[in-house]
Tab-separated table of C-alpha atoms in Angstrom:
chain	number	residue	atom	x	y	z
F	83	UNK	CA	0.000	0.000	0.000
F	84	UNK	CA	1.234	3.500	-0.745
F	85	UNK	CA	2.078	6.202	1.761
F	86	UNK	CA	-0.738	8.428	3.061
F	87	UNK	CA	-1.300	11.961	1.830
F	88	UNK	CA	1.753	13.899	2.982
F	89	UNK	CA	-0.357	16.979	3.561
F	90	UNK	CA	-1.180	15.816	7.094
F	91	UNK	CA	0.315	13.716	9.839
F	92	UNK	CA	-0.163	9.945	9.491
F	93	UNK	CA	-2.912	8.650	11.747
F	94	UNK	CA	-3.341	5.403	13.647
F	95	UNK	CA	-5.795	4.370	10.914
F	96	UNK	CA	-3.037	4.907	8.341
F	97	UNK	CA	-0.673	2.734	10.360
F	98	UNK	CA	-3.274	-0.026	10.698
F	99	UNK	CA	-4.080	0.020	6.980
F	100	UNK	CA	-0.419	0.056	5.994
F	101	UNK	CA	0.319	-2.871	8.318
F	102	UNK	CA	-2.758	-4.812	7.208
F	103	UNK	CA	-4.240	-5.076	10.704
F	104	UNK	CA	-7.223	-3.640	12.534
F	105	UNK	CA	-7.053	-0.301	14.329
F	106	UNK	CA	-7.420	-2.029	17.713
F	107	UNK	CA	-4.533	-4.421	16.920
F	108	UNK	CA	-2.341	-1.500	15.864
F	109	UNK	CA	-3.213	0.316	19.087
F	110	UNK	CA	-2.395	-2.720	21.247
F	111	UNK	CA	0.898	-3.223	19.425
F	112	UNK	CA	1.903	0.417	19.915
F	113	UNK	CA	1.004	0.271	23.597
F	114	UNK	CA	3.038	-2.945	24.065
F	115	UNK	CA	-0.060	-4.815	25.231
F	116	UNK	CA	-0.522	-8.577	25.201
F	117	UNK	CA	-2.586	-10.602	22.717
F	118	UNK	CA	-0.743	-9.278	19.679
F	119	UNK	CA	1.027	-11.802	17.491
F	120	UNK	CA	4.747	-11.272	16.805
F	121	UNK	CA	3.974	-10.923	13.083
F	122	UNK	CA	1.373	-8.206	13.665
F	123	UNK	CA	3.608	-6.375	16.134
F	124	UNK	CA	6.463	-6.417	13.620
F	125	UNK	CA	4.196	-5.184	10.811
F	126	UNK	CA	2.939	-2.304	12.969
F	127	UNK	CA	6.478	-1.293	13.939
F	128	UNK	CA	7.497	-1.323	10.281
F	129	UNK	CA	4.484	0.830	9.392
F	130	UNK	CA	5.323	3.334	12.131
F	131	UNK	CA	8.884	3.554	10.839
F	132	UNK	CA	7.938	3.841	7.167
F	133	UNK	CA	5.156	6.356	7.708
F	134	UNK	CA	6.938	8.451	10.304
F	135	UNK	CA	3.962	8.061	12.619
F	136	UNK	CA	4.183	9.833	15.976
F	137	UNK	CA	1.235	9.464	18.368
F	138	UNK	CA	-0.094	12.374	20.361
F	139	UNK	CA	1.953	11.612	23.465
F	140	UNK	CA	-0.171	13.662	25.849
F	141	UNK	CA	-3.370	11.913	24.784
F	142	UNK	CA	-1.672	8.539	24.748
F	143	UNK	CA	-0.336	9.047	28.278
F	144	UNK	CA	-3.831	9.761	29.582
F	145	UNK	CA	-5.044	6.428	28.219
F	146	UNK	CA	-2.037	4.192	28.837
F	147	UNK	CA	-0.532	5.937	31.876
F	148	UNK	CA	2.765	5.705	29.968
F	149	UNK	CA	5.330	8.443	29.406
F	150	UNK	CA	7.164	6.768	26.522
F	151	UNK	CA	10.436	7.178	28.409
F	152	UNK	CA	12.856	4.609	29.836
F	153	UNK	CA	15.762	5.537	32.109
F	154	UNK	CA	19.175	3.936	31.702
F	155	UNK	CA	20.848	4.371	35.095
F	156	UNK	CA	24.599	3.839	35.381
F	157	UNK	CA	25.967	3.621	38.907
F	158	UNK	CA	29.445	4.770	37.943
F	159	UNK	CA	31.140	8.166	37.560
F	160	UNK	CA	30.409	9.676	34.157
F	161	UNK	CA	34.112	9.864	33.268
F	162	UNK	CA	34.567	6.129	33.856
F	163	UNK	CA	31.481	5.157	31.846
F	164	UNK	CA	32.437	7.244	28.827
F	165	UNK	CA	35.923	5.690	28.780
F	166	UNK	CA	34.651	2.108	29.046
F	167	UNK	CA	34.054	0.391	25.680
F	168	UNK	CA	31.521	-2.020	27.216
F	169	UNK	CA	29.252	0.747	28.479
F	170	UNK	CA	29.524	2.685	25.222
F	171	UNK	CA	28.266	-0.301	23.239
F	172	UNK	CA	25.506	-0.876	25.812
F	173	UNK	CA	24.337	2.747	25.653
F	174	UNK	CA	24.210	2.785	21.846
F	175	UNK	CA	22.351	-0.529	21.755
F	176	UNK	CA	19.815	0.667	24.337
F	177	UNK	CA	19.162	3.862	22.388
F	178	UNK	CA	18.618	2.010	19.105
F	179	UNK	CA	16.435	-0.728	20.591
F	180	UNK	CA	14.226	1.660	22.539
F	181	UNK	CA	13.875	3.972	19.539
F	182	UNK	CA	12.809	1.019	17.391
F	183	UNK	CA	10.130	0.246	19.974
F	184	UNK	CA	8.875	3.827	20.111
F	185	UNK	CA	10.461	4.799	23.437
F	186	UNK	CA	12.867	7.544	24.421
F	187	UNK	CA	16.006	6.839	26.461
F	188	UNK	CA	17.099	9.012	29.359
F	189	UNK	CA	20.640	8.422	30.679
F	190	UNK	CA	21.349	9.067	34.365
F	191	UNK	CA	24.709	8.777	36.135
F	192	UNK	CA	24.927	8.050	39.856
F	193	UNK	CA	28.421	9.111	40.914
F	194	UNK	CA	28.007	8.563	44.652
F	195	UNK	CA	25.457	7.816	47.358
F	196	UNK	CA	24.573	11.513	47.654
F	197	UNK	CA	23.045	11.271	44.160
F	198	UNK	CA	20.629	8.500	45.166
F	199	UNK	CA	17.808	10.587	46.731
F	200	UNK	CA	17.703	12.884	43.667
F	201	UNK	CA	17.710	9.878	41.339
F	202	UNK	CA	14.948	8.101	43.241
F	203	UNK	CA	12.773	11.216	43.364
F	204	UNK	CA	12.993	11.614	39.599
F	205	UNK	CA	12.433	7.944	38.755
F	206	UNK	CA	9.423	7.698	41.062
F	207	UNK	CA	7.968	11.010	39.884
F	208	UNK	CA	6.076	9.693	36.860
F	209	UNK	CA	8.728	10.736	34.335
F	210	UNK	CA	9.596	7.238	33.035
F	211	UNK	CA	7.804	3.936	32.466
F	212	UNK	CA	10.680	1.720	33.588
F	213	UNK	CA	14.351	1.592	34.480
F	214	UNK	CA	17.375	-0.271	33.104
F	215	UNK	CA	20.258	-0.332	35.583
F	216	UNK	CA	23.958	-1.122	35.509
F	217	UNK	CA	25.101	-1.161	39.150
F	218	UNK	CA	28.139	-3.471	39.089
F	219	UNK	CA	29.503	-2.884	42.595
F	220	UNK	CA	28.551	-5.322	45.331
F	221	UNK	CA	26.744	-3.573	48.171
F	222	UNK	CA	25.794	-0.559	46.038
F	223	UNK	CA	23.060	1.253	48.058
F	224	UNK	CA	21.383	2.285	44.791
F	225	UNK	CA	20.369	-1.330	44.163
F	226	UNK	CA	18.640	-1.494	47.542
F	227	UNK	CA	16.894	1.838	46.990
F	228	UNK	CA	15.598	0.839	43.550
F	229	UNK	CA	13.606	-2.017	45.106
F	230	UNK	CA	11.193	0.650	46.379
F	231	UNK	CA	10.303	2.079	42.944
F	232	UNK	CA	6.757	1.757	41.661
F	233	UNK	CA	7.959	1.198	38.068
F	234	UNK	CA	9.629	-1.984	36.744
F	235	UNK	CA	13.411	-2.238	37.082
F	236	UNK	CA	15.764	-4.613	35.247
F	237	UNK	CA	19.431	-4.920	36.202
F	238	UNK	CA	22.323	-5.645	33.859
F	239	UNK	CA	24.800	-7.825	35.720
F	240	UNK	CA	24.546	-10.005	38.771
F	241	UNK	CA	25.842	-7.855	41.643
F	242	UNK	CA	22.297	-7.713	42.980
F	243	UNK	CA	21.075	-11.016	41.551
F	244	UNK	CA	19.004	-13.487	43.542
F	245	UNK	CA	17.386	-10.686	45.507
F	246	UNK	CA	13.670	-11.221	45.970
F	247	UNK	CA	11.633	-9.417	43.350
F	248	UNK	CA	14.618	-8.364	41.229
F	249	UNK	CA	15.073	-9.022	37.527
F	250	UNK	CA	18.553	-9.383	36.026
F	251	UNK	CA	20.294	-10.211	32.747
F	252	UNK	CA	23.936	-11.251	32.926
F	253	UNK	CA	26.572	-13.236	31.082
F	254	UNK	CA	28.091	-16.490	32.351
F	255	UNK	CA	31.329	-14.990	33.622
F	256	UNK	CA	32.556	-18.107	35.403
F	257	UNK	CA	32.166	-20.296	32.317
F	258	UNK	CA	33.870	-17.653	30.202
F	259	UNK	CA	36.964	-17.743	32.394
F	260	UNK	CA	36.977	-21.541	32.293
F	261	UNK	CA	36.832	-21.486	28.477
F	262	UNK	CA	39.862	-19.201	28.383
F	263	UNK	CA	41.984	-21.219	30.800
F	264	UNK	CA	41.043	-24.567	29.230
F	265	UNK	CA	42.098	-23.201	25.846
F	266	UNK	CA	45.489	-22.191	27.253
F	267	UNK	CA	45.944	-25.544	28.999
F	268	UNK	CA	45.168	-27.399	25.768
F	269	UNK	CA	48.069	-25.533	24.159
F	270	UNK	CA	50.549	-26.597	26.779
F	271	UNK	CA	50.574	-23.475	28.941
F	272	UNK	CA	51.055	-24.193	32.642
F	273	UNK	CA	52.037	-20.970	34.427
F	274	UNK	CA	48.814	-19.141	33.701
F	275	UNK	CA	48.478	-15.895	35.638
F	276	UNK	CA	45.416	-13.665	35.701
F	277	UNK	CA	44.847	-9.923	35.749
F	278	UNK	CA	41.553	-9.865	37.610
F	279	UNK	CA	39.031	-7.048	37.918
F	280	UNK	CA	37.920	-4.995	40.930
F	281	UNK	CA	37.147	-7.142	43.959
F	282	UNK	CA	33.862	-5.331	44.608
F	283	UNK	CA	32.347	-6.374	41.260
F	284	UNK	CA	30.523	-9.683	40.897
F	285	UNK	CA	31.618	-10.207	37.295
F	286	UNK	CA	35.275	-9.828	38.313
F	287	UNK	CA	34.833	-12.242	41.215
F	288	UNK	CA	33.153	-14.810	38.970
F	289	UNK	CA	35.911	-14.581	36.337
F	290	UNK	CA	38.551	-14.974	39.024
F	291	UNK	CA	36.701	-18.000	40.417
F	292	UNK	CA	36.498	-19.592	36.968
F	293	UNK	CA	40.265	-19.185	36.471
F	294	UNK	CA	41.054	-20.542	39.926
F	295	UNK	CA	38.714	-23.552	39.639
F	296	UNK	CA	40.109	-24.546	36.239
F	297	UNK	CA	43.706	-24.263	37.439
F	298	UNK	CA	42.921	-26.378	40.497
F	299	UNK	CA	41.075	-28.992	38.416
F	300	UNK	CA	44.202	-29.323	36.251
F	301	UNK	CA	46.329	-29.914	39.339
F	302	UNK	CA	48.169	-26.601	38.948
F	303	UNK	CA	49.080	-24.157	41.679
F	304	UNK	CA	47.282	-20.818	41.487
F	305	UNK	CA	48.308	-19.084	44.704
F	306	UNK	CA	50.153	-15.843	44.014
F	307	UNK	CA	49.319	-15.884	40.296
F	308	UNK	CA	46.537	-13.263	40.399
F	309	UNK	CA	46.782	-9.476	40.440
F	310	UNK	CA	43.723	-7.223	40.628
F	311	UNK	CA	43.251	-4.137	38.468
F	312	UNK	CA	40.433	-1.769	37.547
F	313	UNK	CA	39.294	-2.938	34.075
F	314	UNK	CA	41.418	-0.207	32.402
F	315	UNK	CA	44.445	-0.461	30.119
F	316	UNK	CA	46.661	1.393	32.587
F	317	UNK	CA	45.530	-0.912	35.379
F	318	UNK	CA	46.313	-3.964	33.257
F	319	UNK	CA	49.793	-2.628	32.475
F	320	UNK	CA	50.628	-2.057	36.148
F	321	UNK	CA	49.208	-5.441	37.224
F	322	UNK	CA	51.205	-7.224	34.520
F	323	UNK	CA	54.432	-5.571	35.634
F	324	UNK	CA	53.821	-6.829	39.171
F	325	UNK	CA	53.105	-10.356	37.922
F	326	UNK	CA	56.298	-10.380	35.841
F	327	UNK	CA	58.285	-9.450	38.926
F	328	UNK	CA	56.572	-12.078	41.058
F	329	UNK	CA	56.189	-14.888	38.472
F	330	UNK	CA	59.042	-14.466	35.965
F	331	UNK	CA	58.411	-17.903	34.416
F	332	UNK	CA	54.751	-17.185	33.528
F	333	UNK	CA	53.770	-18.395	30.056
F	334	UNK	CA	50.144	-17.208	29.733
F	335	UNK	CA	47.822	-14.454	30.928
F	336	UNK	CA	44.058	-14.450	31.321
F	337	UNK	CA	42.910	-10.831	31.649
F	338	UNK	CA	39.370	-10.213	32.891
F	339	UNK	CA	38.720	-7.481	30.285
F	340	UNK	CA	40.029	-6.505	26.861
F	341	UNK	CA	41.419	-3.122	28.006
F	342	UNK	CA	43.371	-4.894	30.769
F	343	UNK	CA	44.621	-7.431	28.220
F	344	UNK	CA	45.836	-4.535	26.062
F	345	UNK	CA	47.684	-3.114	29.068
F	346	UNK	CA	49.167	-6.524	29.847
F	347	UNK	CA	50.421	-6.881	26.268
F	348	UNK	CA	52.045	-3.460	26.496
F	349	UNK	CA	53.854	-4.456	29.684
F	350	UNK	CA	54.972	-7.754	28.146
F	351	UNK	CA	56.335	-5.942	25.103
F	352	UNK	CA	58.236	-3.505	27.325
F	353	UNK	CA	59.729	-6.479	29.207
F	354	UNK	CA	60.895	-8.103	25.972
F	355	UNK	CA	58.352	-10.924	26.076
F	356	UNK	CA	56.865	-11.971	22.734
F	357	UNK	CA	53.123	-12.597	22.390
F	358	UNK	CA	52.216	-15.412	21.865
F	359	UNK	CA	55.637	-17.099	21.468
F	360	UNK	CA	56.750	-16.462	25.056
F	361	UNK	CA	53.430	-15.540	26.667
F	362	UNK	CA	49.915	-16.241	25.386
F	363	UNK	CA	47.238	-13.662	26.231
F	364	UNK	CA	43.443	-13.970	26.403
F	365	UNK	CA	41.022	-11.164	27.270
F	366	UNK	CA	37.331	-10.940	28.107
F	367	UNK	CA	34.638	-8.970	26.194
F	368	UNK	CA	35.720	-9.465	22.572
F	369	UNK	CA	35.079	-5.774	22.054
F	370	UNK	CA	35.227	-5.022	18.304
F	371	UNK	CA	36.988	-1.700	18.958
F	372	UNK	CA	39.731	-3.331	21.011
F	373	UNK	CA	40.356	-7.059	20.506
F	374	UNK	CA	40.832	-7.286	16.694
F	375	UNK	CA	42.931	-4.098	16.585
F	376	UNK	CA	45.674	-5.127	19.001
F	377	UNK	CA	49.039	-6.392	17.766
F	378	UNK	CA	48.779	-9.326	17.678
F	379	UNK	CA	44.950	-9.492	17.537
F	380	UNK	CA	43.519	-10.612	20.867
F	381	UNK	CA	41.871	-13.938	21.626
F	382	UNK	CA	38.950	-13.038	23.870
F	383	UNK	CA	35.857	-14.415	25.580
F	384	UNK	CA	32.941	-13.146	23.506
F	385	UNK	CA	29.986	-11.346	25.052
F	386	UNK	CA	27.825	-8.720	23.382
F	387	UNK	CA	26.600	-5.786	25.494
F	388	UNK	CA	24.014	-5.135	22.784
F	389	UNK	CA	22.503	-8.585	23.266
F	390	UNK	CA	22.401	-8.067	27.029
F	391	UNK	CA	20.636	-4.715	26.657
F	392	UNK	CA	18.120	-6.100	24.164
F	393	UNK	CA	17.235	-8.897	26.587
F	394	UNK	CA	16.919	-6.345	29.405
F	395	UNK	CA	14.536	-4.255	27.315
F	396	UNK	CA	12.501	-7.310	26.333
F	397	UNK	CA	12.182	-8.243	30.003
F	398	UNK	CA	11.207	-4.686	30.929
F	399	UNK	CA	8.535	-4.491	28.220
F	400	UNK	CA	7.053	-7.792	29.377
F	401	UNK	CA	6.787	-6.398	32.885
F	402	UNK	CA	5.174	-3.211	31.577
F	403	UNK	CA	2.582	-5.216	29.684
F	404	UNK	CA	1.710	-7.232	32.787
F	405	UNK	CA	3.495	-10.407	31.716
F	406	UNK	CA	5.877	-12.427	33.864
F	407	UNK	CA	9.240	-12.945	32.098
F	408	UNK	CA	10.170	-16.629	31.615
F	409	UNK	CA	13.164	-16.140	33.938
F	410	UNK	CA	13.855	-13.624	36.679
F	411	UNK	CA	17.611	-14.067	36.377
F	412	UNK	CA	18.604	-14.644	32.760
F	413	UNK	CA	22.197	-15.819	32.222
F	414	UNK	CA	23.469	-15.566	28.655
F	415	UNK	CA	26.097	-17.963	27.286
F	416	UNK	CA	29.574	-16.874	26.179
F	417	UNK	CA	32.030	-18.241	23.624
F	418	UNK	CA	35.730	-17.885	22.800
F	419	UNK	CA	36.903	-15.923	19.766
F	420	UNK	CA	40.386	-17.136	18.849
F	421	UNK	CA	43.005	-14.846	17.323
F	422	UNK	CA	46.787	-14.689	17.177
F	423	UNK	CA	47.519	-13.589	20.784
F	424	UNK	CA	47.021	-17.138	22.097
């Protein structure tokens, strides 16, 4: 069917006709209600995109009690988030996915506990329909406060997982570390050190546990072979220098993030160690802006922040429509992308 007369704004009737569905079906699809088939929902979304349809938000809010807004809350200092490749991918993916579903994204940074009352007041003030949260630090008071909100909340990561009433989407960090270490063991590496992440982050703890368990299962000593850093390249460089001093016969490194792996490779190069001839290196994230561009290209545990965010949004929309998600705590699988560094 052709486009409507461009002399006026497209109407809901235009969207329904273009999508080949009834007006009521188009309305339910736009309002993310249940009892709409996936095919009809997809056709309506395509019609909205093609026609440039924009509902009267004020009128729609009166009927649906929705604002059309979703908050993405990041419990980290703004400077750290904007320097972290994982968060940048997550933010872009959230913006695109929400826009495709007719929602607006609002980004909020929570630098410290003093920001929490202001954040809670805004989120509970009828400005957003739901909240997506990245609060990676164990014991973060924001996570406890968010339990009191009257709008649905979905967490990315497991620092607050298993709490009653909470919904989370995370990757299998422990299995990812095991994949990395098993790969190194299969290639004859035995002195496998790790540059682990911050001790107050669940993902870092799980990756450290996966490394330690795999080393122990292989009958290898692991005491003294770990050095914590802060998920940054500089942190990885410093941690690697300390490990070289402490474990001069190391022959492999598992770094708990790609930036830390990059820092470790820089330290190894400065120490005259060849990668992978002398020391094999594996990272975690498989970030397309980091891993393939290193010299040599980095073998890394693959996880996609975009996939995590899309699952978070799907869970949030189910909650908004009154549905119960199939799982409260969704754990996504990881894989290993092999390149020349290992």
